[in-house]
Amino acid sequence: MRIAIVGSGYVGLATGVSLAEVGHHVTCIDKDAGKIKMLQSGKSPIYEPGLEAFIIKNLEAGYLSFSNDIDNGCSTAEIIYITVGTPQNKDGTTDLTDIKEASIDIAKTISQDVIVVTKSTVPVGTSETLKQLIEENLVHPVSIEIVSNPEFLREGSAIHDTFNGDRIVIGATNNFAAGVIEEVNRPFNVPIVKTELRDAEMIKYASNAFLATKISFINEIATICEKVGANVDHVASAMGMDKRIGHQFLQAGIGYGGSCFPKDTKALIQLSGNVEHDFELLKSVVKVNNNQQDLLVEKAKQRFKSLTGRRVTLLGLAFKPNTNDMREAASITVVDKLIAEKAEIIVYDPVANETAKRTLPEGVNYADSFQTAVKDAEVVFILTEWEEFKQIDLSEFKRLMKIPIIFDGRNCFDLDVMRVYEIEYHSIGRPSILR
Ligand code: UDX
């Protein structure tokens, strides 16, 4: 099939590249000319394992192209995916400006019947609104159908997830359109669920809200574990063995971040409010997560009384490992709090230092290696569980730090191992190791 992808961010690129990989002819479009130029030369603008290799392979094979001109890919496409960003407004509602603008731009280029697929996360009912908007702005008398096909990929494993997903959701009112999108996705060999449009839109919000709830739940259990002398990792591990609960998303830590959970939970609370339902449970999930991000600094303040002038090193800045994405990362909150405490801040992330420079406030010192970051530190905070940190020779902390005290927000190390190294070690939901 000839497919156009409007919006070449995370979702757009992962979708476009994967569709090209299974043999469709795909043009990925973006307004950002610099980004398109980069992609045309086979370079990925985002850090995503496996993505660049697929870009190069499919560019060379002629299945994939990139364009700055919406006319270019859309006018001859049989299917157009909308994958532009749907950020959140200050009040938690979804900002539909870009997706509406993209829909109008698409409408003006279409010169043959086409299926438009919304992949961006949008409030329930939006796909219908977009269909109407496109129809109102058509230049040629063509027919369009709309399909909602929400994206469940995780950053850092986007390509893997596309080929190994648990399900592909296809929401449509028109059976023919749903059937076409089913065929397009068949080569991925992932179970396909066909639903109504509104069901598909809701499935995305409900799934992300549920996963966020699991995280906040285990983080609450972690807080209680600390108070009663239990170990949350042992608790979560045995809980997860119950198949009804499962092991995934039970890792206690400094809270969830990223481009989806914080935004989607707030949007669902807003959506519920619009239909006069107070989603109390989800409001608590968000509140617990906000508190969780403050936890390490609060613990350190209790330990030292004051952090003023203290040399504090943050290891890990991205919202999770295997990405350079800083959106809603816990490190942003931690840095703000440390600046307010007048601490001296050194930071290091194996991949996200450059994105962090554009996100974090002035006054933060960037180190280019673990060793330079940790040297002479009086406290280390671990905020992202990068493999590089988990594999570190623990004696390095003792050798390099002025005083070896670690506040680990991701429970990277085994308590028994830590005891051997005589490092003061505070983590989440587990007994502290004091020297
Ligand atoms: C998420 C969803 O998983 C994906 O299906 C959706 O389409 C987009 O949002 P992503 O934001 O890439 O994907 O990251 P994910 O791996 O889900 O992690 C989100 C956040 O939760 C991270 O900050 C992570 O550190 C945190 N998390 C995750 C925990 O704190 N504990 C866990 O057990 C799992």
JSON list of C-alpha atoms and ligand atoms in Angstrom, two decimals, residues 10-11 48 121 150-158 161 167 204 207-208 211-212 214-216 218-219 247-262 264 289 292-293 318-321 323 325 327-330 383-385 409-410, ligand 1:
[
{"chain": "A", "resi": 10, "resn": "TYR", "atom": "CA", "xyz": [8.61, 9.04, 17.97]},
{"chain": "A", "resi": 11, "resn": "VAL", "atom": "CA", "xyz": [5.28, 7.51, 17.02]},
{"chain": "A", "resi": 48, "resn": "GLU", "atom": "CA", "xyz": [15.82, 4.67, 19.67]},
{"chain": "A", "resi": 121, "resn": "THR", "atom": "CA", "xyz": [-3.64, 9.85, 21.58]},
{"chain": "A", "resi": 150, "resn": "PRO", "atom": "CA", "xyz": [-3.84, 3.88, 19.02]},
{"chain": "A", "resi": 151, "resn": "GLU", "atom": "CA", "xyz": [-0.14, 3.38, 19.63]},
{"chain": "A", "resi": 152, "resn": "PHE", "atom": "CA", "xyz": [1.10, 1.30, 22.57]},
{"chain": "A", "resi": 153, "resn": "LEU", "atom": "CA", "xyz": [4.84, 1.36, 21.87]},
{"chain": "A", "resi": 154, "resn": "ARG", "atom": "CA", "xyz": [7.27, 2.21, 24.65]},
{"chain": "A", "resi": 155, "resn": "GLU", "atom": "CA", "xyz": [10.15, 4.55, 24.03]},
{"chain": "A", "resi": 156, "resn": "GLY", "atom": "CA", "xyz": [13.43, 2.70, 24.06]},
{"chain": "A", "resi": 157, "resn": "SER", "atom": "CA", "xyz": [11.83, -0.45, 22.67]},
{"chain": "A", "resi": 158, "resn": "ALA", "atom": "CA", "xyz": [9.53, 1.06, 20.03]},
{"chain": "A", "resi": 161, "resn": "ASP", "atom": "CA", "xyz": [7.18, -3.43, 20.51]},
{"chain": "A", "resi": 167, "resn": "ARG", "atom": "CA", "xyz": [-2.55, -6.37, 20.45]},
{"chain": "A", "resi": 204, "resn": "LYS", "atom": "CA", "xyz": [-5.57, 3.84, 24.95]},
{"chain": "A", "resi": 207, "resn": "SER", "atom": "CA", "xyz": [-4.55, 1.17, 29.42]},
{"chain": "A", "resi": 208, "resn": "ASN", "atom": "CA", "xyz": [-2.13, 3.96, 30.26]},
{"chain": "A", "resi": 211, "resn": "LEU", "atom": "CA", "xyz": [-0.41, 1.06, 34.16]},
{"chain": "A", "resi": 212, "resn": "ALA", "atom": "CA", "xyz": [0.14, 4.38, 35.95]},
{"chain": "A", "resi": 214, "resn": "LYS", "atom": "CA", "xyz": [-0.04, -0.01, 39.12]},
{"chain": "A", "resi": 215, "resn": "ILE", "atom": "CA", "xyz": [3.09, 2.12, 39.52]},
{"chain": "A", "resi": 216, "resn": "SER", "atom": "CA", "xyz": [1.54, 4.48, 42.07]},
{"chain": "A", "resi": 218, "resn": "ILE", "atom": "CA", "xyz": [3.49, -0.18, 44.34]},
{"chain": "A", "resi": 219, "resn": "ASN", "atom": "CA", "xyz": [5.05, 3.16, 45.27]},
{"chain": "A", "resi": 247, "resn": "HIS", "atom": "CA", "xyz": [5.22, -8.76, 37.33]},
{"chain": "A", "resi": 248, "resn": "GLN", "atom": "CA", "xyz": [5.20, -5.81, 34.94]},
{"chain": "A", "resi": 249, "resn": "PHE", "atom": "CA", "xyz": [4.89, -2.22, 36.14]},
{"chain": "A", "resi": 250, "resn": "LEU", "atom": "CA", "xyz": [5.41, -3.19, 39.77]},
{"chain": "A", "resi": 251, "resn": "GLN", "atom": "CA", "xyz": [8.87, -1.65, 40.02]},
{"chain": "A", "resi": 252, "resn": "ALA", "atom": "CA", "xyz": [8.87, 0.91, 42.84]},
{"chain": "A", "resi": 253, "resn": "GLY", "atom": "CA", "xyz": [10.84, 4.07, 42.15]},
{"chain": "A", "resi": 254, "resn": "ILE", "atom": "CA", "xyz": [10.76, 7.84, 41.98]},
{"chain": "A", "resi": 255, "resn": "GLY", "atom": "CA", "xyz": [7.59, 7.81, 39.92]},
{"chain": "A", "resi": 256, "resn": "TYR", "atom": "CA", "xyz": [6.57, 7.63, 36.29]},
{"chain": "A", "resi": 257, "resn": "GLY", "atom": "CA", "xyz": [7.46, 10.27, 33.70]},
{"chain": "A", "resi": 258, "resn": "GLY", "atom": "CA", "xyz": [7.60, 10.46, 29.92]},
{"chain": "A", "resi": 259, "resn": "SER", "atom": "CA", "xyz": [5.38, 11.72, 27.17]},
{"chain": "A", "resi": 260, "resn": "CYS", "atom": "CA", "xyz": [2.37, 9.50, 27.92]},
{"chain": "A", "resi": 261, "resn": "PHE", "atom": "CA", "xyz": [1.49, 8.59, 31.51]},
{"chain": "A", "resi": 262, "resn": "PRO", "atom": "CA", "xyz": [1.57, 12.10, 33.05]},
{"chain": "A", "resi": 264, "resn": "ASP", "atom": "CA", "xyz": [-2.84, 10.75, 29.58]},
{"chain": "A", "resi": 289, "resn": "ASN", "atom": "CA", "xyz": [3.33, 10.26, 41.61]},
{"chain": "A", "resi": 292, "resn": "GLN", "atom": "CA", "xyz": [7.13, 10.33, 44.76]},
{"chain": "A", "resi": 293, "resn": "GLN", "atom": "CA", "xyz": [9.33, 12.66, 42.68]},
{"chain": "A", "resi": 318, "resn": "ALA", "atom": "CA", "xyz": [16.12, 10.67, 31.05]},
{"chain": "A", "resi": 319, "resn": "PHE", "atom": "CA", "xyz": [12.66, 9.60, 32.21]},
{"chain": "A", "resi": 320, "resn": "LYS", "atom": "CA", "xyz": [13.74, 5.98, 31.76]},
{"chain": "A", "resi": 321, "resn": "PRO", "atom": "CA", "xyz": [16.71, 4.08, 30.28]},
{"chain": "A", "resi": 323, "resn": "THR", "atom": "CA", "xyz": [16.05, 7.01, 25.58]},
{"chain": "A", "resi": 325, "resn": "ASP", "atom": "CA", "xyz": [13.77, 11.85, 26.27]},
{"chain": "A", "resi": 327, "resn": "ARG", "atom": "CA", "xyz": [9.77, 14.87, 29.03]},
{"chain": "A", "resi": 328, "resn": "GLU", "atom": "CA", "xyz": [8.28, 14.88, 32.53]},
{"chain": "A", "resi": 329, "resn": "ALA", "atom": "CA", "xyz": [11.45, 13.21, 33.83]},
{"chain": "A", "resi": 330, "resn": "ALA", "atom": "CA", "xyz": [11.80, 13.04, 37.61]},
{"chain": "A", "resi": 383, "resn": "LEU", "atom": "CA", "xyz": [17.36, 8.73, 38.90]},
{"chain": "A", "resi": 384, "resn": "THR", "atom": "CA", "xyz": [17.45, 6.44, 35.83]},
{"chain": "A", "resi": 385, "resn": "GLU", "atom": "CA", "xyz": [18.33, 2.75, 35.95]},
{"chain": "A", "resi": 409, "resn": "GLY", "atom": "CA", "xyz": [15.52, 6.19, 43.17]},
{"chain": "A", "resi": 410, "resn": "ARG", "atom": "CA", "xyz": [15.46, 3.01, 41.05]},
{"chain": "B", "resi": 1, "resn": "UDX", "atom": "C1", "xyz": [4.12, 4.24, 27.95]},
{"chain": "B", "resi": 1, "resn": "UDX", "atom": "C2", "xyz": [3.29, 2.97, 27.72]},
{"chain": "B", "resi": 1, "resn": "UDX", "atom": "O1", "xyz": [3.98, 1.84, 28.27]},
{"chain": "B", "resi": 1, "resn": "UDX", "atom": "C3", "xyz": [3.04, 2.79, 26.24]},
{"chain": "B", "resi": 1, "resn": "UDX", "atom": "O2", "xyz": [2.22, 1.64, 26.04]},
{"chain": "B", "resi": 1, "resn": "UDX", "atom": "C4", "xyz": [2.33, 4.03, 25.74]},
{"chain": "B", "resi": 1, "resn": "UDX", "atom": "O3", "xyz": [2.01, 3.96, 24.39]},
{"chain": "B", "resi": 1, "resn": "UDX", "atom": "C5", "xyz": [3.18, 5.27, 25.99]},
{"chain": "B", "resi": 1, "resn": "UDX", "atom": "O4", "xyz": [3.45, 5.36, 27.39]},
{"chain": "B", "resi": 1, "resn": "UDX", "atom": "P1", "xyz": [6.66, 4.98, 27.76]},
{"chain": "B", "resi": 1, "resn": "UDX", "atom": "O5", "xyz": [6.22, 6.34, 28.18]},
{"chain": "B", "resi": 1, "resn": "UDX", "atom": "O6", "xyz": [7.62, 4.88, 26.61]},
{"chain": "B", "resi": 1, "resn": "UDX", "atom": "O7", "xyz": [5.40, 4.08, 27.36]},
{"chain": "B", "resi": 1, "resn": "UDX", "atom": "O8", "xyz": [7.39, 4.30, 29.00]},
{"chain": "B", "resi": 1, "resn": "UDX", "atom": "P2", "xyz": [7.14, 3.09, 30.01]},
{"chain": "B", "resi": 1, "resn": "UDX", "atom": "O9", "xyz": [8.17, 2.07, 29.80]},
{"chain": "B", "resi": 1, "resn": "UDX", "atom": "O10", "xyz": [5.74, 2.64, 30.02]},
{"chain": "B", "resi": 1, "resn": "UDX", "atom": "O11", "xyz": [7.49, 3.82, 31.40]},
{"chain": "B", "resi": 1, "resn": "UDX", "atom": "C6", "xyz": [6.80, 5.02, 31.79]},
{"chain": "B", "resi": 1, "resn": "UDX", "atom": "C7", "xyz": [7.32, 5.50, 33.11]},
{"chain": "B", "resi": 1, "resn": "UDX", "atom": "O12", "xyz": [6.95, 4.64, 34.17]},
{"chain": "B", "resi": 1, "resn": "UDX", "atom": "C8", "xyz": [8.86, 5.63, 33.20]},
{"chain": "B", "resi": 1, "resn": "UDX", "atom": "O13", "xyz": [9.20, 6.83, 33.84]},
{"chain": "B", "resi": 1, "resn": "UDX", "atom": "C9", "xyz": [9.27, 4.44, 34.03]},
{"chain": "B", "resi": 1, "resn": "UDX", "atom": "O14", "xyz": [10.46, 4.67, 34.75]},
{"chain": "B", "resi": 1, "resn": "UDX", "atom": "C10", "xyz": [8.07, 4.31, 34.97]},
{"chain": "B", "resi": 1, "resn": "UDX", "atom": "N1", "xyz": [7.90, 2.94, 35.50]},
{"chain": "B", "resi": 1, "resn": "UDX", "atom": "C11", "xyz": [7.59, 1.92, 34.64]},
{"chain": "B", "resi": 1, "resn": "UDX", "atom": "C12", "xyz": [8.03, 2.70, 36.85]},
{"chain": "B", "resi": 1, "resn": "UDX", "atom": "O15", "xyz": [8.31, 3.62, 37.64]},
{"chain": "B", "resi": 1, "resn": "UDX", "atom": "N2", "xyz": [7.83, 1.42, 37.32]},
{"chain": "B", "resi": 1, "resn": "UDX", "atom": "C13", "xyz": [7.50, 0.40, 36.49]},
{"chain": "B", "resi": 1, "resn": "UDX", "atom": "O16", "xyz": [7.32, -0.73, 37.01]},
{"chain": "B", "resi": 1, "resn": "UDX", "atom": "C14", "xyz": [7.38, 0.65, 35.11]}
]
